[in-house]
mmCIF file of C-alpha atoms (C1' of nucleotides) in Angstrom:
data_model
loop_
_atom_site.group_PDB
_atom_site.id
_atom_site.type_symbol
_atom_site.label_atom_id
_atom_site.label_comp_id
_atom_site.label_asym_id
_atom_site.label_seq_id
_atom_site.Cartn_x
_atom_site.Cartn_y
_atom_site.Cartn_z
ATOM 1 C CA UNK A 7 -24.658 5.909 -4.634
ATOM 2 C CA UNK A 8 -21.474 8.005 -4.455
ATOM 3 C CA UNK A 9 -21.274 10.552 -7.154
ATOM 4 C CA UNK A 10 -18.590 11.717 -9.777
ATOM 5 C CA UNK A 11 -17.470 14.567 -7.637
ATOM 6 C CA UNK A 12 -16.630 12.069 -4.806
ATOM 7 C CA UNK A 13 -14.155 10.302 -7.102
ATOM 8 C CA UNK A 14 -12.697 13.484 -8.546
ATOM 9 C CA UNK A 15 -11.249 14.608 -5.383
ATOM 10 C CA UNK A 16 -7.571 14.253 -4.795
ATOM 11 C CA UNK A 17 -6.523 10.670 -4.699
ATOM 12 C CA UNK A 18 -5.306 10.629 -1.194
ATOM 13 C CA UNK A 19 -8.474 12.084 0.141
ATOM 14 C CA UNK A 20 -10.372 9.551 -2.001
ATOM 15 C CA UNK A 21 -8.444 6.515 -0.726
ATOM 16 C CA UNK A 22 -8.947 7.891 2.853
ATOM 17 C CA UNK A 23 -12.563 8.737 2.371
ATOM 18 C CA UNK A 24 -13.403 5.339 0.830
ATOM 19 C CA UNK A 25 -12.959 3.734 4.356
ATOM 20 C CA UNK A 26 -16.058 2.917 6.019
ATOM 21 C CA UNK A 27 -18.002 3.194 2.583
ATOM 22 C CA UNK A 28 -20.408 0.333 1.342
ATOM 23 C CA UNK A 29 -19.644 -1.928 -1.838
ATOM 24 C CA UNK A 30 -22.729 -3.067 -3.211
ATOM 25 C CA UNK A 31 -22.492 -5.812 -5.824
ATOM 26 C CA UNK A 32 -25.401 -7.355 -7.874
ATOM 27 C CA UNK A 33 -24.407 -10.683 -9.882
ATOM 28 C CA UNK A 34 -27.032 -12.310 -11.983
ATOM 29 C CA UNK A 35 -27.801 -14.760 -9.093
ATOM 30 C CA UNK A 36 -26.649 -12.979 -6.014
ATOM 31 C CA UNK A 37 -26.571 -9.721 -4.136
ATOM 32 C CA UNK A 38 -23.722 -8.738 -1.562
ATOM 33 C CA UNK A 39 -22.779 -5.456 0.441
ATOM 34 C CA UNK A 40 -19.535 -5.072 2.245
ATOM 35 C CA UNK A 41 -17.574 -2.113 4.090
ATOM 36 C CA UNK A 42 -14.286 -1.021 2.785
ATOM 37 C CA UNK A 43 -11.659 -1.331 5.711
ATOM 38 C CA UNK A 44 -8.354 -0.890 3.488
ATOM 39 C CA UNK A 45 -7.237 0.950 0.466
ATOM 40 C CA UNK A 46 -4.131 2.268 -1.396
ATOM 41 C CA UNK A 47 -3.636 5.245 -3.798
ATOM 42 C CA UNK A 48 -1.683 5.005 -6.847
ATOM 43 C CA UNK A 49 -1.025 8.554 -8.245
ATOM 44 C CA UNK A 50 0.343 9.710 -11.702
ATOM 45 C CA UNK A 51 3.083 8.821 -14.044
ATOM 46 C CA UNK A 52 5.901 9.621 -11.726
ATOM 47 C CA UNK A 53 4.751 6.848 -9.136
ATOM 48 C CA UNK A 54 6.794 4.022 -10.162
ATOM 49 C CA UNK A 55 4.401 1.626 -7.941
ATOM 50 C CA UNK A 56 1.591 2.965 -10.480
ATOM 51 C CA UNK A 57 0.910 1.087 -13.585
ATOM 52 C CA UNK A 58 0.484 4.259 -15.403
ATOM 53 C CA UNK A 59 4.133 5.050 -14.942
ATOM 54 C CA UNK A 60 4.812 2.818 -17.977
ATOM 55 C CA UNK A 61 2.598 5.357 -20.047
ATOM 56 C CA UNK A 62 -0.514 5.287 -21.654
ATOM 57 C CA UNK A 63 -1.331 1.567 -22.833
ATOM 58 C CA UNK A 64 -4.500 -0.397 -23.707
ATOM 59 C CA UNK A 65 -4.390 -1.911 -20.172
ATOM 60 C CA UNK A 66 -3.744 1.753 -18.295
ATOM 61 C CA UNK A 67 -5.969 3.744 -20.474
ATOM 62 C CA UNK A 68 -8.856 3.619 -17.993
ATOM 63 C CA UNK A 69 -6.431 5.401 -15.367
ATOM 64 C CA UNK A 70 -6.165 8.080 -17.718
ATOM 65 C CA UNK A 71 -9.801 8.638 -18.077
ATOM 66 C CA UNK A 72 -12.607 10.034 -16.083
ATOM 67 C CA UNK A 73 -12.955 9.590 -12.485
ATOM 68 C CA UNK A 74 -15.433 7.127 -11.035
ATOM 69 C CA UNK A 75 -14.678 4.332 -13.394
ATOM 70 C CA UNK A 76 -13.725 0.486 -12.094
ATOM 71 C CA UNK A 77 -10.288 -0.340 -13.249
ATOM 72 C CA UNK A 78 -9.925 -4.109 -12.868
ATOM 73 C CA UNK A 79 -6.763 -6.118 -13.720
ATOM 74 C CA UNK A 80 -5.384 -9.565 -13.649
ATOM 75 C CA UNK A 81 -2.099 -10.428 -11.962
ATOM 76 C CA UNK A 82 -0.235 -13.527 -11.299
ATOM 77 C CA UNK A 83 -1.973 -15.722 -13.455
ATOM 78 C CA UNK A 84 -5.034 -16.085 -11.264
ATOM 79 C CA UNK A 85 -6.267 -12.821 -9.238
ATOM 80 C CA UNK A 86 -8.417 -9.920 -10.005
ATOM 81 C CA UNK A 87 -7.814 -6.470 -8.360
ATOM 82 C CA UNK A 88 -10.483 -3.852 -8.079
ATOM 83 C CA UNK A 89 -9.543 -0.307 -8.203
ATOM 84 C CA UNK A 90 -11.377 2.932 -8.478
ATOM 85 C CA UNK A 91 -10.297 5.797 -11.049
ATOM 86 C CA UNK A 92 -9.621 9.214 -9.387
ATOM 87 C CA UNK A 93 -8.483 12.535 -10.450
ATOM 88 C CA UNK A 94 -9.175 14.665 -13.687
ATOM 89 C CA UNK A 95 -9.282 13.200 -17.184
ATOM 90 C CA UNK A 96 -5.428 12.950 -18.524
ATOM 91 C CA UNK A 97 -3.999 12.486 -14.786
ATOM 92 C CA UNK A 98 -3.678 8.697 -14.335
ATOM 93 C CA UNK A 99 -4.517 7.687 -10.684
ATOM 94 C CA UNK A 100 -6.470 5.089 -9.035
ATOM 95 C CA UNK A 101 -7.372 3.537 -5.453
ATOM 96 C CA UNK A 102 -7.040 -0.032 -4.876
ATOM 97 C CA UNK A 103 -9.617 -1.767 -2.593
ATOM 98 C CA UNK A 104 -7.486 -4.044 -0.398
ATOM 99 C CA UNK A 105 -9.820 -5.322 2.209
ATOM 100 C CA UNK A 106 -13.615 -5.569 3.056
ATOM 101 C CA UNK A 107 -15.741 -6.520 6.254
ATOM 102 C CA UNK A 108 -18.581 -8.749 4.799
ATOM 103 C CA UNK A 109 -21.934 -7.405 5.704
ATOM 104 C CA UNK A 110 -24.746 -9.096 3.677
ATOM 105 C CA UNK A 111 -24.925 -12.587 2.073
ATOM 106 C CA UNK A 112 -21.907 -13.870 3.925
ATOM 107 C CA UNK A 113 -23.059 -17.394 3.404
ATOM 108 C CA UNK A 114 -22.693 -16.996 -0.538
ATOM 109 C CA UNK A 115 -19.139 -14.952 -0.039
ATOM 110 C CA UNK A 116 -17.893 -18.164 1.890
ATOM 111 C CA UNK A 117 -18.912 -20.568 -1.018
ATOM 112 C CA UNK A 118 -17.426 -18.275 -3.449
ATOM 113 C CA UNK A 119 -14.170 -18.503 -1.414
ATOM 114 C CA UNK A 120 -14.105 -22.057 -1.565
ATOM 115 C CA UNK A 121 -15.980 -22.827 1.726
ATOM 116 C CA UNK A 122 -13.473 -21.290 3.974
ATOM 117 C CA UNK A 123 -15.096 -19.169 6.690
ATOM 118 C CA UNK A 124 -12.240 -17.119 7.697
ATOM 119 C CA UNK A 125 -10.293 -14.770 5.367
ATOM 120 C CA UNK A 126 -13.190 -13.748 3.257
ATOM 121 C CA UNK A 127 -12.182 -10.198 2.151
ATOM 122 C CA UNK A 128 -8.673 -9.574 3.905
ATOM 123 C CA UNK A 129 -7.005 -9.177 0.613
ATOM 124 C CA UNK A 130 -7.473 -7.485 -2.920
ATOM 125 C CA UNK A 131 -7.996 -10.804 -4.661
ATOM 126 C CA UNK A 132 -9.920 -12.581 -2.156
ATOM 127 C CA UNK A 133 -12.682 -9.808 -1.874
ATOM 128 C CA UNK A 134 -12.678 -9.880 -5.766
ATOM 129 C CA UNK A 135 -13.551 -13.727 -5.580
ATOM 130 C CA UNK A 136 -15.938 -13.269 -2.589
ATOM 131 C CA UNK A 137 -17.991 -10.764 -4.615
ATOM 132 C CA UNK A 138 -17.587 -12.146 -7.947
ATOM 133 C CA UNK A 139 -15.733 -9.209 -9.426
ATOM 134 C CA UNK A 140 -13.743 -10.092 -12.679
ATOM 135 C CA UNK A 141 -12.789 -8.649 -15.831
ATOM 136 C CA UNK A 142 -16.470 -8.347 -16.956
ATOM 137 C CA UNK A 143 -16.690 -5.246 -14.660
ATOM 138 C CA UNK A 144 -13.510 -3.477 -16.154
ATOM 139 C CA UNK A 145 -14.381 -0.087 -17.214
ATOM 140 C CA UNK A 146 -18.040 0.018 -15.759
ATOM 141 C CA UNK A 147 -19.214 3.545 -14.585
ATOM 142 C CA UNK A 148 -19.365 2.999 -10.778
ATOM 143 C CA UNK A 149 -21.904 6.338 -10.872
ATOM 144 C CA UNK A 150 -24.501 4.382 -12.849
ATOM 145 C CA UNK A 151 -23.944 0.795 -12.938
ATOM 146 C CA UNK A 152 -26.434 -1.729 -11.704
ATOM 147 C CA UNK A 153 -24.061 -4.528 -11.129
ATOM 148 C CA UNK A 154 -21.392 -2.735 -8.877
ATOM 149 C CA UNK A 155 -21.538 0.680 -7.029
ATOM 150 C CA UNK A 156 -20.403 2.309 -3.696
ATOM 151 C CA UNK A 157 -22.731 3.944 -0.925
ATOM 152 C CA UNK A 158 -22.358 6.240 1.811
ATOM 153 C CA UNK A 159 -21.410 4.464 5.166
ATOM 154 C CA UNK A 160 -24.197 4.043 7.523
ATOM 155 C CA UNK A 161 -22.565 4.763 10.822
ATOM 156 C CA UNK A 162 -21.573 8.304 11.770
ATOM 157 C CA UNK A 163 -18.863 7.230 14.249
ATOM 158 C CA UNK A 164 -15.590 9.127 13.448
ATOM 159 C CA UNK A 165 -13.169 6.578 11.783
ATOM 160 C CA UNK A 166 -9.626 5.911 13.306
ATOM 161 C CA UNK A 167 -7.495 5.865 10.000
ATOM 162 C CA UNK A 168 -3.823 4.479 9.866
ATOM 163 C CA UNK A 169 -1.446 5.187 7.087
ATOM 164 C CA UNK A 170 1.464 2.969 6.176
ATOM 165 C CA UNK A 171 3.673 2.070 3.066
ATOM 166 C CA UNK A 172 1.903 0.058 0.278
ATOM 167 C CA UNK A 173 2.295 -3.502 -0.037
ATOM 168 C CA UNK A 174 3.697 -5.674 -2.791
ATOM 169 C CA UNK A 175 5.596 -2.974 -4.576
ATOM 170 C CA UNK A 176 9.317 -3.935 -4.190
ATOM 171 C CA UNK A 177 9.769 -3.059 -7.716
ATOM 172 C CA UNK A 178 9.169 0.710 -7.091
ATOM 173 C CA UNK A 179 11.756 3.338 -6.428
ATOM 174 C CA UNK A 180 12.629 3.695 -2.493
ATOM 175 C CA UNK A 181 10.671 7.154 -2.250
ATOM 176 C CA UNK A 182 7.514 5.383 -3.813
ATOM 177 C CA UNK A 183 7.893 2.372 -1.718
ATOM 178 C CA UNK A 184 8.099 4.297 1.359
ATOM 179 C CA UNK A 185 5.173 6.693 0.737
ATOM 180 C CA UNK A 186 2.394 6.155 3.289
ATOM 181 C CA UNK A 187 -0.182 5.849 0.722
ATOM 182 C CA UNK A 188 -1.861 2.704 2.269
ATOM 183 C CA UNK A 189 -4.902 3.335 4.789
ATOM 184 C CA UNK A 190 -6.704 1.057 6.909
ATOM 185 C CA UNK A 191 -9.217 1.302 9.884
ATOM 186 C CA UNK A 192 -7.200 0.823 13.356
ATOM 187 C CA UNK A 193 -7.662 -2.478 14.903
ATOM 188 C CA UNK A 194 -10.103 -3.852 12.193
ATOM 189 C CA UNK A 195 -10.103 -7.486 12.154
ATOM 190 C CA UNK A 196 -10.609 -7.570 8.465
ATOM 191 C CA UNK A 197 -7.520 -5.666 7.288
ATOM 192 C CA UNK A 198 -5.034 -7.623 4.974
ATOM 193 C CA UNK A 199 -1.817 -7.267 7.290
ATOM 194 C CA UNK A 200 -0.567 -5.776 10.364
ATOM 195 C "C1'" DC B 1111 4.075 -19.075 14.630
ATOM 196 C "C1'" DT B 1112 7.539 -17.919 10.254
ATOM 197 C "C1'" DC B 1113 9.453 -18.494 5.724
ATOM 198 C "C1'" DT B 1114 9.847 -20.252 0.930
ATOM 199 C "C1'" DC B 1115 7.903 -21.374 -3.236
ATOM 200 C "C1'" DG B 1116 4.800 -22.589 -7.095
ATOM 201 C "C1'" DA B 1117 0.666 -21.430 -9.740
ATOM 202 C "C1'" DT B 1118 -0.601 -19.432 -14.329
ATOM 203 C "C1'" DG B 1119 -2.050 -15.806 -17.977
ATOM 204 C "C1'" DT B 1120 -1.610 -11.115 -19.461
ATOM 205 C "C1'" DT B 1121 1.310 -7.387 -20.510
ATOM 206 C "C1'" DC B 1122 5.173 -5.051 -21.972
ATOM 207 C "C1'" DT B 1123 10.374 -5.612 -23.691
ATOM 208 C "C1'" DG C 771 11.290 -13.989 -22.155
ATOM 209 C "C1'" DA C 772 10.436 -11.486 -17.641
ATOM 210 C "C1'" DA C 773 7.731 -9.549 -14.482
ATOM 211 C "C1'" DC C 774 3.751 -9.121 -12.039
ATOM 212 C "C1'" DA C 775 -0.486 -3.657 -6.686
ATOM 213 C "C1'" DT C 776 -1.297 -12.086 -4.446
ATOM 214 C "C1'" DC C 777 -2.432 -16.273 -2.108
ATOM 215 C "C1'" DG C 778 -2.303 -20.820 -0.007
ATOM 216 C "C1'" DA C 779 0.412 -25.197 0.727
ATOM 217 C "C1'" DG C 780 4.045 -27.282 2.832
ATOM 218 C "C1'" DA C 781 8.358 -27.356 5.643
ATOM 219 C "C1'" DG C 782 10.527 -26.150 9.802
ATOM 220 C "C1'" DG C 783 10.794 -24.123 15.070
#
DNA sequence: CTCTCGATGTTCT
DNA sequence: GAACATCGAGAGG
C-alpha cells in the first residue's frame, strides 16, 4: 500500500509516478485490481481548470486537506470521477485517474460496464463504473482504507510517459488549457484518447 | 470513420 | 438557472 509520503510529493510528480501503479478495490461482493495508465494533475487555486479555483466549498474542501485521500465527485448527472488528493494541507491539488488496464476479475468489470467487453477502463467515468467506485468512497484515506487503495507496480521496466494538455476543460483559461498536465503510458491500448 | 447531441443531478450564481 | 474534469447513440461520409 502506498504511504502518505508518496501523495505529498509535488502534484506533477504524483501524477507521473501513479502511472503503472495498481488500484486495488474490495467491494462487499467483489475484488478487483487494475493498472493506472493515464492521469491528470489539477494544481492550486490559480489553475482555472481545478475545482478549487472557485475557493473552499463543501465540495472542494477535500482538495484543501491532507494528501492521500480520495476526492470523488459527480458530473453530468451520471458520472463519478476518482481523484487522489496531493500536496500539503491548505494547498488544494489532486490527480484525476483517467484510465486503467484491467488485471483481476475482468469478467465482473465487464458485467459492471453493461456487458461490453471493450472500453472497460479507458475513461474516468468508465473505470469508476467498472470498479464500483461511487460517492460512498469520497473522502476515504487511501493509506489505511480496506475497500480501496494503491500499490507499487510489479514490473520494473522503465515506463514511457507522454505529456499532453488536459481533456474536457474548455472552460479554463488558455494557459491552463495548454498546460501539459495529462500523462499516459505511450502506446498503451487502454488510454482514453490518442 | 467523424461529428453532434441528449441524458441527468449536484453545485454554485 | 447555468454549467459541468463524460459517455454513448445516432446520423452522415
